[in-house]
Amino acid sequence: MNKNSFLSQNNRNSKKDKLIVRLLSVVCLVGGFQVATQYFAQQFNYQPQLGAHFFKIYEPWAILVWANKWYGEYSGIFDLAAGFGILFSSIGLILVLVIKMVLANSSRTNQGLHGSARWADKKDIEAAGLLSTSKSHKSDAVYVGGWRDNSGKTHYLKHSGPEHVLCYAPTRSGKGVSLVIPTLLSWAQSAVITDLKGELWALTSGWRKQHARNKVLRFDPASTTSAHWNPLDEIQIGSGMEVADVQNLTTLIVDPDGKGLQTHWQKTSQALLVGVILHVLYKSGREGTPATLSTVDAMLSDPDRDIRELWMEMAMQDYLDGKSHPVIAASARDMLDRPEEEAGSVLSTAKSYLSLYRDPIVANNISTSDFTIRDLMHHESPVSLYIVSHPNDKSRLRPLIRILINMIIRKLADRITFKDGQPSAHYKHKLLLMLDEFPSLGKLEIFQESLAFIAGYGMKAYLICQDLNQLKSRETGYGHDEAITSNCHIQTAFAPNRIETAEHLSKLTGQTTVIKEQITTSGRRSSMMHGHVTRTLQETQRALLTPDECMRLPGPMKDAEGKITQPGDMIIYVAGFPAIYGTQPLYFQDETFSARAQVNPPSFSDKLTGL
């Protein structure tokens, strides 16, 4: 926005006044010539010798031409004409002087004195890159809302840039039918989708597979029909990254809520699991035994084997050309050197974090891999990964989902190449991270840190949370110093349920200046004329959208069964542009989206080749 819109209005008013005075002065001077010309022509009855005219109106400077020809013969008439012209110009200039004094002394208002916030118009929305003139549903854009023009027509607001999107949407507010589903029914490249109840799989996977040519995967760890994925298959065993990979994995295992390794038992159990997982992986490579988290748990919980035998086995292994692996051996030696009571506590803590993988269904779903993380952006076809966790399994599956999301970020944002001084794509497909209720996954520090740069690796995050409190919670969210909002170029919001979110949105919308007019009169009320009238203009500040107005944004209309029938209002914020007062674009009111949503989902997940 031009800084003059709110910093230099007084200067602009002053320049405007000077321009008005100059124009009026020129008009007075030209008018004087015109009066002199017309008087002289009238005195000679508009003779043809005077030249061309338009309905007896001559050019203002014609008097000068005539004086050059005939002043010697008609000097008296010329002098009289000049006198009338000078008189007209003088009176006009005196009036201009009076006008100048009035303008200088009159009360003025600065409409940007206390703030210049306003609602975006069509030009602003086009400049922000959200208003596409094309009627097609672009394959590389996400839907961030809708906007009604002056005629009442609703336009889709779509964003195709690499920047991230954050949406504040309370439960049952229409986020799925207005933002998530339209996006998934148009975005044709790879996507990772958190699907809390399997609804998105039912409505979008069919179109994505059949028409967007995606490989579709349904990772539902508590279901017997889930795609398989083994986190240990992502460890780069035998490379210089194997220890870092395992350390990152075990940190997530022993920190299921994202609160950090706060206790001695967490730290020691994490160190133990690093050694045990490496031992399981190397043993699998040598003997062909399974290498899974369930195997790790079974190894630590074997009732038929003294646990010290495992520590001795790890300490005496010769995995590296006849030599022991230093990390595995150090982990075993730590347990052997600990007092029996402390070692037992470390072991029991480690096993407690692996209890999820004793579930036979979960164990089966992580026993092998139908896909790898790199397939999401490097497979021949785009890949859509639906991460399904039903409400009754949401809490217990969270550690596994956190591992998956964390590995997606770490594995796909590992390198970048440059060509001609510019970053070049080293991936085949862009990746959309459509994460609904993402604060419910707990604090993912790597995710927060990576938002600032993953766009350069072809990843675009579309994050949805219920409100600001959920995001900033110290216990379950990212805290008051979170960096999520600052790294999201676009923020959208439906009517919030909490005042803290409403206050945040009000501040985002900004402050505006309201001109208040006050008229005071003096004299008797029964008099036909008041003795004195005073008109005062005063600039006052108010929020363009107050918190209570924000909480009273019209929500979607619903029928008796609670289904949305009409869209509600929403606010769209794009960094650097005025806020957009928008409307929800319901997918079922669009014939194209309705047809796409009716494509039946596949019965089973795809299995990617080359694994």
XYZ file of C-alpha atoms in Angstrom:
611
model
C 0.000 0.000 0.000
C 1.235 3.498 -0.799
C 2.405 5.145 2.407
C 0.775 8.426 1.294
C -2.614 6.843 1.879
C -2.219 7.298 5.606
C 0.896 9.441 6.230
C 0.644 12.378 3.823
C -3.007 13.245 3.440
C -2.448 16.793 4.717
C 0.257 17.324 2.092
C -2.072 16.017 -0.597
C -4.847 18.356 0.584
C -2.436 21.313 0.483
C -1.352 20.467 -3.051
C -4.968 20.101 -4.081
C -5.820 23.551 -2.687
C -2.905 25.152 -4.513
C -3.970 23.508 -7.751
C -7.531 24.803 -7.341
C -6.284 28.375 -6.725
C -4.005 28.252 -9.754
C -6.744 26.948 -12.021
C -9.190 29.632 -10.858
C -6.546 32.320 -11.410
C -6.000 31.149 -14.975
C -9.766 31.118 -15.529
C -9.996 34.718 -14.306
C -7.239 35.911 -16.637
C -8.641 34.077 -19.645
C -12.100 35.354 -18.723
C -10.814 38.929 -18.789
C -9.573 38.476 -22.350
C -12.879 36.866 -23.293
C -14.891 39.805 -21.898
C -12.723 42.321 -23.771
C -13.038 40.338 -27.005
C -16.793 39.955 -26.785
C -17.311 43.663 -25.921
C -15.278 44.797 -28.909
C -17.100 42.381 -31.262
C -20.474 43.562 -29.972
C -19.539 47.181 -30.606
C -18.943 46.359 -34.282
C -22.031 44.178 -34.599
C -19.935 41.017 -35.193
C -18.705 42.154 -38.623
C -17.353 39.429 -40.933
C -14.000 41.224 -40.963
C -13.540 40.135 -37.312
C -13.122 36.523 -38.413
C -14.715 33.184 -37.604
C -16.865 32.706 -34.521
C -19.054 30.069 -32.937
C -22.498 31.458 -32.288
C -20.892 34.911 -31.911
C -18.332 33.576 -29.449
C -14.735 34.412 -30.420
C -11.448 33.054 -29.208
C -10.286 34.883 -26.034
C -7.049 36.152 -27.617
C -8.839 37.568 -30.684
C -8.761 41.039 -29.039
C -4.976 40.997 -29.322
C -5.127 40.209 -33.038
C -7.645 42.961 -33.641
C -5.667 45.519 -31.627
C -2.620 44.804 -33.747
C -4.652 45.612 -36.866
C -6.968 48.465 -35.867
C -5.850 50.029 -32.586
C -4.781 53.240 -34.288
C -8.264 53.734 -35.751
C -10.412 52.588 -32.812
C -8.208 53.205 -29.773
C -11.085 54.470 -27.659
C -13.129 51.320 -28.110
C -10.063 49.141 -27.490
C -9.309 51.000 -24.256
C -12.879 50.598 -23.076
C -12.817 46.850 -23.897
C -9.543 46.487 -22.029
C -11.070 48.209 -19.023
C -13.982 45.781 -18.903
C -11.561 42.858 -19.215
C -9.327 44.132 -16.432
C -12.354 44.749 -14.219
C -13.588 41.173 -14.738
C -10.166 39.677 -14.026
C -9.688 41.844 -10.947
C -13.025 40.869 -9.439
C -12.301 37.222 -10.223
C -8.845 37.324 -8.645
C -10.273 38.979 -5.534
C -12.786 36.135 -5.279
C -9.964 33.620 -5.745
C -8.090 35.277 -2.893
C -11.180 34.989 -0.706
C -11.550 31.314 -1.656
C -7.911 30.718 -0.792
C -8.408 32.273 2.641
C -11.541 30.198 3.231
C -9.738 27.003 2.253
C -6.814 27.855 4.503
C -9.017 28.555 7.507
C -11.674 25.883 7.034
C -11.683 22.713 9.139
C -10.200 19.684 7.442
C -10.348 15.994 8.169
C -7.578 13.477 7.695
C -9.340 10.253 6.792
C -6.223 8.216 7.552
C -5.256 9.924 10.796
C -6.118 7.013 13.104
C -5.886 4.216 10.552
C -6.645 3.542 6.915
C -7.985 -0.012 7.057
C -10.702 -0.855 4.536
C -12.245 -3.885 2.887
C -10.568 -5.105 -0.271
C -12.163 -4.349 -3.619
C -11.819 -6.234 -6.880
C -8.533 -4.554 -7.783
C -7.032 -5.498 -4.421
C -8.120 -9.120 -4.773
C -6.724 -9.326 -8.298
C -3.455 -7.773 -7.133
C -3.265 -10.378 -4.351
C -3.483 -13.101 -6.996
C -6.650 -14.710 -5.642
C -9.184 -13.734 -8.291
C -8.673 -15.800 -11.406
C -10.362 -14.748 -14.623
C -10.380 -18.366 -15.789
C -13.527 -20.404 -15.164
C -11.578 -23.657 -14.996
C -10.715 -25.355 -11.713
C -6.923 -24.973 -11.711
C -4.934 -28.094 -10.879
C -2.227 -26.288 -8.892
C -4.322 -23.935 -6.757
C -5.931 -24.207 -3.346
C -9.283 -22.662 -2.462
C -9.164 -20.067 0.309
C -12.708 -18.676 0.096
C -15.253 -16.919 -2.067
C -16.105 -13.273 -2.812
C -19.332 -11.640 -3.974
C -19.080 -8.743 -6.411
C -21.517 -5.820 -6.556
C -23.892 -7.821 -8.736
C -24.105 -10.608 -6.142
C -22.108 -13.125 -8.185
C -19.779 -15.350 -6.158
C -16.196 -15.750 -7.351
C -13.783 -18.428 -6.155
C -10.672 -17.173 -4.382
C -7.787 -19.452 -5.328
C -4.118 -19.281 -4.415
C -1.519 -20.954 -6.589
C 1.670 -19.558 -5.057
C 4.094 -21.492 -2.852
C 3.070 -19.661 0.327
C 1.263 -21.427 3.164
C -2.349 -21.025 4.304
C -3.756 -21.035 7.850
C -7.479 -21.334 8.556
C -9.336 -20.680 11.827
C -12.498 -22.762 11.685
C -14.492 -24.010 14.690
C -16.091 -27.435 14.609
C -19.044 -27.782 12.202
C -18.404 -24.357 10.692
C -18.188 -25.556 7.093
C -14.434 -25.779 6.547
C -14.683 -29.167 4.844
C -17.447 -28.388 2.364
C -16.109 -24.919 1.539
C -12.313 -25.167 1.583
C -10.925 -28.678 1.997
C -13.116 -30.616 -0.431
C -12.960 -28.013 -3.267
C -9.180 -27.988 -2.920
C -8.843 -31.782 -2.996
C -11.228 -31.973 -5.964
C -9.022 -29.643 -7.995
C -5.422 -30.012 -6.781
C -4.016 -32.690 -9.086
C -0.521 -32.994 -7.644
C 0.619 -34.977 -4.608
C -1.060 -34.432 -1.257
C -0.877 -35.558 2.358
C -4.304 -35.306 3.977
C -5.241 -35.804 7.618
C -8.709 -37.331 7.458
C -10.209 -37.610 10.922
C -13.272 -39.675 10.024
C -12.555 -40.966 6.535
C -14.973 -38.485 4.915
C -12.338 -36.935 2.672
C -11.327 -40.361 1.383
C -14.966 -41.129 0.560
C -15.570 -37.846 -1.288
C -12.268 -37.100 -3.009
C -10.118 -40.214 -3.464
C -12.211 -41.533 -6.361
C -11.733 -38.399 -8.473
C -8.085 -38.087 -7.492
C -7.398 -41.651 -8.607
C -9.483 -41.798 -11.781
C -9.222 -38.258 -13.121
C -6.251 -36.609 -11.406
C -4.193 -39.757 -12.108
C -2.988 -40.016 -8.517
C -1.927 -43.101 -6.658
C -4.158 -43.034 -3.584
C -3.110 -44.482 -0.231
C -5.272 -44.841 2.863
C -3.092 -45.152 5.939
C -5.540 -46.104 8.682
C -3.350 -47.845 11.283
C -6.304 -49.206 13.286
C -8.016 -50.741 10.230
C -7.438 -54.085 8.566
C -7.751 -52.438 5.128
C -5.008 -49.876 5.719
C -1.991 -49.318 3.536
C 1.201 -50.566 5.176
C 4.077 -48.327 6.205
C 7.055 -49.288 8.351
C 8.870 -46.284 9.858
C 12.079 -48.302 10.161
C 12.187 -48.714 6.374
C 12.942 -44.985 6.207
C 16.174 -45.347 8.201
C 19.198 -44.973 5.922
C 20.972 -47.933 7.460
C 24.650 -48.251 6.619
C 24.984 -44.559 5.772
C 26.291 -41.615 7.709
C 22.692 -40.583 8.401
C 21.574 -43.749 10.186
C 22.228 -42.488 13.709
C 20.565 -39.116 13.054
C 17.562 -40.869 11.504
C 17.141 -43.163 14.502
C 17.673 -40.365 17.023
C 14.981 -38.277 15.358
C 12.642 -41.266 15.325
C 13.194 -42.187 18.966
C 12.751 -38.580 20.091
C 9.255 -38.693 18.623
C 8.578 -42.076 20.236
C 9.410 -40.924 23.770
C 7.852 -37.468 23.289
C 4.349 -38.304 22.013
C 2.927 -34.878 22.932
C 5.715 -32.665 21.630
C 6.594 -31.227 25.050
C 10.286 -32.078 24.793
C 12.450 -34.545 26.694
C 11.814 -33.122 30.135
C 12.658 -36.009 32.479
C 15.670 -38.192 33.126
C 13.685 -41.295 32.203
C 12.684 -39.878 28.825
C 16.269 -39.019 27.966
C 17.709 -42.345 29.051
C 14.967 -44.389 27.399
C 15.511 -42.427 24.181
C 19.224 -43.271 24.264
C 18.371 -46.929 24.903
C 15.921 -47.098 21.999
C 18.508 -45.623 19.618
C 20.801 -48.566 20.292
C 18.066 -51.211 20.250
C 16.540 -50.009 16.967
C 19.954 -49.926 15.287
C 20.570 -53.435 16.622
C 17.261 -54.667 15.205
C 18.003 -53.096 11.812
C 21.511 -54.537 11.519
C 20.339 -57.924 12.749
C 17.559 -57.877 10.158
C 20.050 -57.163 7.401
C 22.247 -60.034 8.495
C 19.670 -62.672 9.482
C 16.539 -61.568 7.593
C 14.499 -61.115 10.780
C 11.715 -58.500 10.783
C 12.741 -54.936 11.633
C 9.711 -53.120 13.008
C 8.765 -51.197 16.122
C 6.761 -54.243 17.183
C 9.948 -56.298 16.916
C 11.754 -53.772 19.109
C 9.004 -54.034 21.726
C 9.024 -57.836 21.571
C 12.788 -57.895 21.990
C 12.616 -55.709 25.091
C 9.648 -57.629 26.539
C 10.703 -61.239 25.832
C 9.657 -63.181 28.967
C 11.852 -66.165 28.063
C 15.120 -64.261 27.979
C 17.099 -62.449 30.625
C 17.312 -58.833 29.535
C 21.039 -58.775 30.342
C 21.561 -61.305 27.571
C 20.229 -58.712 25.128
C 22.618 -56.076 26.481
C 25.523 -58.499 26.120
C 24.445 -59.402 22.580
C 24.349 -55.710 21.641
C 27.713 -55.037 23.279
C 29.438 -57.977 21.573
C 27.991 -57.600 18.053
C 30.379 -57.241 15.098
C 28.227 -55.467 12.532
C 30.954 -53.185 11.120
C 33.540 -55.415 9.436
C 34.069 -57.528 12.518
C 33.881 -54.553 14.860
C 31.068 -53.513 17.123
C 28.812 -50.635 16.216
C 29.821 -47.851 18.634
C 26.306 -46.489 19.207
C 24.773 -49.933 19.770
C 27.608 -50.958 22.071
C 27.444 -47.699 24.044
C 23.709 -48.093 24.554
C 24.198 -51.643 25.855
C 27.102 -50.632 28.095
C 24.979 -47.847 29.626
C 22.358 -50.401 30.654
C 24.940 -52.862 31.995
C 26.607 -50.154 34.080
C 23.395 -48.858 35.632
C 22.186 -50.099 39.008
C 19.578 -52.780 38.572
C 16.747 -50.609 39.890
C 17.592 -47.674 37.607
C 18.087 -49.951 34.600
C 14.684 -51.474 35.256
C 13.073 -48.040 35.337
C 14.737 -47.011 32.071
C 13.617 -50.251 30.439
C 10.031 -49.967 31.669
C 9.859 -46.356 30.458
C 11.081 -47.353 27.001
C 8.577 -50.221 26.786
C 5.711 -47.945 27.824
C 6.249 -45.836 24.711
C 6.073 -48.940 22.508
C 2.794 -50.311 23.855
C 0.839 -49.042 20.817
C 2.696 -51.488 18.591
C 1.446 -54.505 20.550
C -1.950 -54.038 18.891
C -1.901 -56.825 16.249
C -3.683 -54.645 13.675
C -1.264 -51.764 14.141
C 1.666 -54.188 14.199
C 0.547 -55.686 10.895
C 0.106 -52.257 9.290
C 3.670 -51.236 10.168
C 5.250 -54.607 9.354
C 5.994 -53.731 5.718
C 5.751 -50.697 3.455
C 3.462 -50.160 0.470
C 5.140 -46.809 -0.123
C 8.096 -44.729 0.970
C 8.166 -41.088 1.970
C 10.116 -40.150 -1.157
C 7.362 -41.619 -3.335
C 5.146 -38.686 -2.380
C 7.141 -36.307 -4.566
C 9.316 -38.591 -6.672
C 7.024 -41.376 -7.878
C 6.107 -41.540 -11.560
C 2.550 -40.488 -10.687
C 1.375 -38.003 -8.056
C 0.564 -39.675 -4.746
C -2.284 -38.834 -2.361
C -1.758 -40.113 1.175
C -4.856 -40.037 3.386
C -3.969 -40.363 7.074
C -7.142 -41.633 8.726
C -7.608 -41.789 12.486
C -11.099 -42.225 13.871
C -12.085 -40.241 16.984
C -11.934 -43.246 19.320
C -8.390 -44.073 18.132
C -7.127 -40.530 17.698
C -5.207 -40.228 20.976
C -3.504 -43.614 20.957
C -2.490 -43.356 17.280
C -1.082 -39.856 17.647
C 2.529 -41.009 18.278
C 2.555 -42.955 14.999
C 0.950 -40.100 13.034
C 3.514 -37.681 14.482
C 6.302 -39.960 13.303
C 4.855 -40.037 9.787
C 4.394 -36.247 9.519
C 7.844 -35.617 10.964
C 9.506 -37.984 8.526
C 7.673 -36.420 5.587
C 9.189 -33.038 6.459
C 12.683 -34.368 7.161
C 12.924 -36.685 4.175
C 11.498 -34.348 1.550
C 13.262 -31.163 2.644
C 16.730 -32.656 2.713
C 18.379 -31.088 -0.321
C 17.960 -28.331 -2.850
C 19.700 -27.655 -6.150
C 20.396 -24.410 -7.981
C 20.570 -23.526 -11.651
C 21.639 -20.124 -12.958
C 21.559 -18.782 -9.425
C 17.962 -19.877 -8.826
C 16.554 -22.886 -6.931
C 15.544 -25.635 -9.331
C 12.955 -28.320 -8.728
C 14.469 -31.694 -7.875
C 11.068 -33.294 -7.450
C 8.495 -34.563 -9.922
C 5.390 -33.376 -8.095
C 4.536 -30.596 -5.674
C 3.178 -31.716 -2.313
C 0.179 -30.199 -0.533
C 0.086 -30.761 3.233
C -3.639 -30.564 4.002
C -3.522 -30.868 7.790
C -6.909 -30.520 9.461
C -6.856 -30.061 13.255
C -3.069 -30.059 13.068
C -2.556 -28.747 16.658
C -4.169 -31.987 17.877
C -0.996 -33.774 16.755
C 0.884 -31.985 19.515
C 3.842 -29.717 19.019
C 5.953 -30.757 16.039
C 9.010 -28.543 16.415
C 10.484 -29.622 13.089
C 7.245 -28.659 11.374
C 7.199 -25.203 12.944
C 10.834 -24.582 12.062
C 10.466 -25.931 8.535
C 7.497 -23.774 7.508
C 9.926 -20.963 6.761
C 11.718 -22.914 4.027
C 9.786 -25.992 2.853
C 8.088 -23.940 0.121
C 11.459 -23.951 -1.625
C 11.306 -27.748 -1.666
C 7.922 -27.850 -3.385
C 5.772 -28.289 -0.271
C 2.757 -26.098 0.489
C 1.039 -26.296 3.877
C -2.702 -25.785 4.313
C -3.230 -25.773 8.069
C -6.583 -25.787 9.845
C -7.173 -25.222 13.549
C -10.257 -24.489 15.625
C -9.035 -21.233 17.110
C -5.987 -19.283 18.183
C -6.032 -20.783 21.683
C -5.629 -24.284 20.274
C -2.608 -23.099 18.310
C -0.979 -21.105 21.119
C -1.682 -23.498 23.991
C 1.425 -24.066 26.104
C 0.294 -27.565 27.046
C -0.860 -28.979 23.703
C 0.073 -26.361 21.086
C 3.011 -24.213 20.048
C 2.926 -21.586 22.805
C 2.534 -17.817 22.622
C 5.831 -17.451 20.760
C 4.735 -19.779 17.963
C 6.025 -19.164 14.433
C 3.118 -20.772 12.566
C 1.092 -17.599 11.951
C 4.124 -15.565 10.891
C 4.964 -18.121 8.204
C 1.474 -18.300 6.689
C 1.014 -15.735 3.911
C -2.754 -16.228 3.877
C -5.029 -16.565 6.904
C -8.734 -17.270 6.627
C -11.360 -17.323 9.338
C -14.970 -18.249 9.967
C -16.960 -16.824 12.892
C -14.877 -17.724 15.978
C -16.238 -19.075 19.243
C -13.582 -17.565 21.503
C -12.980 -13.894 22.172
C -9.180 -14.315 21.962
C -9.453 -15.416 18.345
C -11.920 -12.614 17.593
C -9.519 -10.041 19.048
C -6.686 -11.444 16.951
C -8.767 -11.252 13.782
C -9.890 -7.731 14.645
C -6.268 -6.647 14.930
C -5.451 -8.310 11.614
C -8.285 -6.395 9.953
C -6.906 -3.091 11.234
C -8.069 0.305 12.427
C -9.972 2.839 10.371
C -10.779 6.543 10.791
C -14.397 7.642 11.142
C -15.349 11.296 10.564
C -17.776 12.517 13.214
C -19.779 15.686 12.461
C -21.162 17.765 15.314
C -23.429 20.820 14.781
C -24.175 23.261 17.597
C -26.636 26.135 17.421
C -27.379 29.161 19.574
C -30.469 31.334 19.833
C -34.085 30.763 20.732
C -35.620 27.473 19.635
C -38.816 29.289 18.537
C -36.859 31.655 16.310
C -36.970 31.170 12.543
C -33.232 31.852 12.382
C -30.605 30.588 14.791
C -28.172 33.108 16.082
C -25.050 31.032 15.494
C -24.353 27.639 13.926
C -21.068 25.802 14.496
C -20.074 22.741 12.470
C -17.267 20.609 13.866
C -15.606 17.637 12.172
C -13.701 15.207 14.358
C -11.647 12.143 13.424
C -12.231 9.134 15.657
C -10.737 5.657 15.572
C -12.527 2.334 15.440
C -11.669 -1.178 14.365
C -12.817 -1.999 10.861
C -14.103 -5.245 12.393
C -14.594 -5.208 16.151
C -14.237 -8.450 18.135
C -17.971 -8.700 18.793
C -18.733 -8.066 15.105
C -16.246 -10.801 14.265
C -17.985 -13.269 16.571
C -21.312 -12.324 14.972
C -20.221 -13.089 11.421
C -23.130 -14.896 9.764
C -22.513 -18.623 9.856
C -23.763 -21.190 7.347
C -27.465 -22.031 7.370
C -28.316 -25.637 8.244
C -31.356 -27.835 7.891
C -33.043 -29.853 10.625
C -30.415 -32.595 10.289
C -27.533 -30.171 10.745
C -26.443 -30.231 7.103
C -25.240 -26.964 5.615
C -27.593 -25.550 2.984
C -26.385 -21.960 2.526
C -22.902 -20.484 2.905
C -21.786 -18.302 5.770
C -19.430 -15.333 5.712
C -15.688 -15.450 6.216
C -12.659 -13.175 6.294
C -9.558 -13.698 4.160
C -6.268 -12.032 5.058
C -3.441 -11.808 2.524
C -0.196 -10.266 3.737
C 0.252 -6.787 2.291
C -3.362 -6.311 1.180
C -6.634 -5.149 2.755
C -8.754 -7.846 4.385
C -11.335 -9.495 2.142
C -14.903 -9.883 3.373
C -15.815 -13.146 1.697
C -18.258 -16.005 1.623
C -17.927 -19.776 1.853
C -17.764 -21.495 -1.565
C -19.813 -24.661 -0.940
C -18.688 -27.487 -3.189
C -22.165 -29.033 -3.571
C -23.466 -25.807 -5.129
C -20.965 -26.244 -7.970
C -21.955 -28.757 -10.649
C -18.357 -29.667 -11.420
C -17.404 -30.322 -7.820
C -20.631 -32.218 -7.153
C -19.912 -34.541 -10.062
C -16.337 -35.092 -8.924
C -17.413 -35.892 -5.364
C -19.748 -38.612 -6.634
C -16.907 -40.672 -8.122
C -16.743 -43.819 -5.987
C -13.620 -44.246 -3.851
C -11.372 -47.237 -4.535
C -11.944 -50.355 -2.463
C -8.272 -50.677 -1.535
C -5.205 -48.510 -1.361
C -2.668 -48.592 -4.136
C 0.626 -50.374 -3.636
C 3.515 -48.512 -5.168
C 6.052 -50.517 -7.108
C 9.779 -50.632 -6.653
C 9.736 -51.224 -2.891
